[in-house]
PDB file of C-alpha atoms in Angstrom:
ATOM      1  CA  UNK A   1       9.191  32.290   7.395  1.00  0.00           C
ATOM      2  CA  UNK A   2       8.272  29.776   4.735  1.00  0.00           C
ATOM      3  CA  UNK A   3      10.003  27.417   5.665  1.00  0.00           C
ATOM      4  CA  UNK A   4       8.708  26.870   8.760  1.00  0.00           C
ATOM      5  CA  UNK A   5       4.541  26.939   7.806  1.00  0.00           C
ATOM      6  CA  UNK A   6       5.379  24.091   4.745  1.00  0.00           C
ATOM      7  CA  UNK A   7       7.340  21.634   7.820  1.00  0.00           C
ATOM      8  CA  UNK A   8       3.965  22.505   9.872  1.00  0.00           C
ATOM      9  CA  UNK A   9       1.953  22.276   6.930  1.00  0.00           C
ATOM     10  CA  UNK A  10       4.054  18.804   6.124  1.00  0.00           C
ATOM     11  CA  UNK A  11       4.089  17.326   9.751  1.00  0.00           C
ATOM     12  CA  UNK A  12       0.171  18.226   9.872  1.00  0.00           C
ATOM     13  CA  UNK A  13      -0.265  16.037   6.274  1.00  0.00           C
ATOM     14  CA  UNK A  14       1.937  12.775   7.505  1.00  0.00           C
ATOM     15  CA  UNK A  15      -0.112  13.142  10.688  1.00  0.00           C
ATOM     16  CA  UNK A  16      -2.730  12.884   8.558  1.00  0.00           C
ATOM     17  CA  UNK A  17      -1.791   9.451   7.149  1.00  0.00           C
ATOM     18  CA  UNK A  18      -0.605   7.713  10.222  1.00  0.00           C
ATOM     19  CA  UNK A  19      -4.358   8.114  11.476  1.00  0.00           C
ATOM     20  CA  UNK A  20      -6.138   6.709   8.029  1.00  0.00           C
ATOM     21  CA  UNK A  21      -3.075   4.154   8.327  1.00  0.00           C
ATOM     22  CA  UNK A  22      -4.169   3.180  12.151  1.00  0.00           C
ATOM     23  CA  UNK A  23      -8.271   3.859  10.888  1.00  0.00           C
ATOM     24  CA  UNK A  24      -7.873   0.982   7.713  1.00  0.00           C
ATOM     25  CA  UNK A  25      -6.180  -1.287  10.296  1.00  0.00           C
ATOM     26  CA  UNK A  26      -8.428  -0.987  12.820  1.00  0.00           C
ATOM     27  CA  UNK A  27     -10.944  -2.660  10.303  1.00  0.00           C
ATOM     28  CA  UNK A  28      -8.745  -5.202   8.957  1.00  0.00           C
ATOM     29  CA  UNK A  29      -8.585  -6.306  12.599  1.00  0.00           C
ATOM     30  CA  UNK A  30     -12.583  -6.566  12.735  1.00  0.00           C
ATOM     31  CA  UNK A  31     -12.964  -8.168   9.335  1.00  0.00           C
ATOM     32  CA  UNK A  32     -10.491 -10.928  10.555  1.00  0.00           C
ATOM     33  CA  UNK A  33     -13.285 -13.237  10.788  1.00  0.00           C
ATOM     34  CA  UNK A  34     -13.730 -13.356   6.596  1.00  0.00           C
ATOM     35  CA  UNK A  35     -10.519 -11.532   5.247  1.00  0.00           C
ATOM     36  CA  UNK A  36      -8.957 -14.521   4.085  1.00  0.00           C
ATOM     37  CA  UNK A  37     -10.664 -15.294   1.091  1.00  0.00           C
ATOM     38  CA  UNK A  38      -9.435 -11.269   0.237  1.00  0.00           C
ATOM     39  CA  UNK A  39      -5.546 -11.690   1.836  1.00  0.00           C
ATOM     40  CA  UNK A  40      -5.910 -14.965  -0.701  1.00  0.00           C
ATOM     41  CA  UNK A  41      -7.236 -12.974  -3.139  1.00  0.00           C
ATOM     42  CA  UNK A  42      -5.025  -9.989  -2.857  1.00  0.00           C
ATOM     43  CA  UNK A  43      -1.830 -12.417  -2.471  1.00  0.00           C
ATOM     44  CA  UNK A  44      -2.726 -14.596  -6.288  1.00  0.00           C
ATOM     45  CA  UNK A  45      -2.756 -10.296  -7.114  1.00  0.00           C
ATOM     46  CA  UNK A  46       0.870  -9.862  -5.468  1.00  0.00           C
ATOM     47  CA  UNK A  47       1.958 -12.832  -7.645  1.00  0.00           C
ATOM     48  CA  UNK A  48       0.625 -12.878 -10.893  1.00  0.00           C
ATOM     49  CA  UNK A  49       1.620  -8.629 -10.902  1.00  0.00           C
ATOM     50  CA  UNK A  50       5.171  -9.906 -10.047  1.00  0.00           C
ATOM     51  CA  UNK A  51       4.734 -12.675 -13.252  1.00  0.00           C
ATOM     52  CA  UNK A  52       4.726 -10.390 -15.664  1.00  0.00           C
ATOM     53  CA  UNK A  53       6.999  -8.409 -14.089  1.00  0.00           C
ATOM     54  CA  UNK A  54       9.113 -10.778 -14.444  1.00  0.00           C
ATOM     55  CA  UNK A  55       7.444 -11.575 -17.712  1.00  0.00           C
ATOM     56  CA  UNK A  56       8.470  -8.067 -19.424  1.00  0.00           C
ATOM     57  CA  UNK A  57      12.109  -8.126 -17.656  1.00  0.00           C
ATOM     58  CA  UNK A  58      12.736 -11.292 -19.264  1.00  0.00           C
ATOM     59  CA  UNK A  59      11.841  -9.809 -22.843  1.00  0.00           C
ATOM     60  CA  UNK A  60      13.745  -6.415 -22.216  1.00  0.00           C
ATOM     61  CA  UNK A  61      16.810  -8.479 -21.402  1.00  0.00           C
ATOM     62  CA  UNK A  62      15.419 -10.670 -25.660  1.00  0.00           C
ATOM     63  CA  UNK A  63      15.102  -6.878 -26.933  1.00  0.00           C
TER      64      UNK A  63
END
């Protein structure tokens, strides 16, 4: 019985997460007009993070 209730709770959590993702995608779709700037910023941040990770890897390998 306990396992069944856990599965039900997990299913509800998954449904909530999916609904939140769908809502966020709809918001992004409605903001496409001025989101190209924020998209460029996100890409730059991702590139910076990747560079930092590479530097950390190089530093760790050097040790």
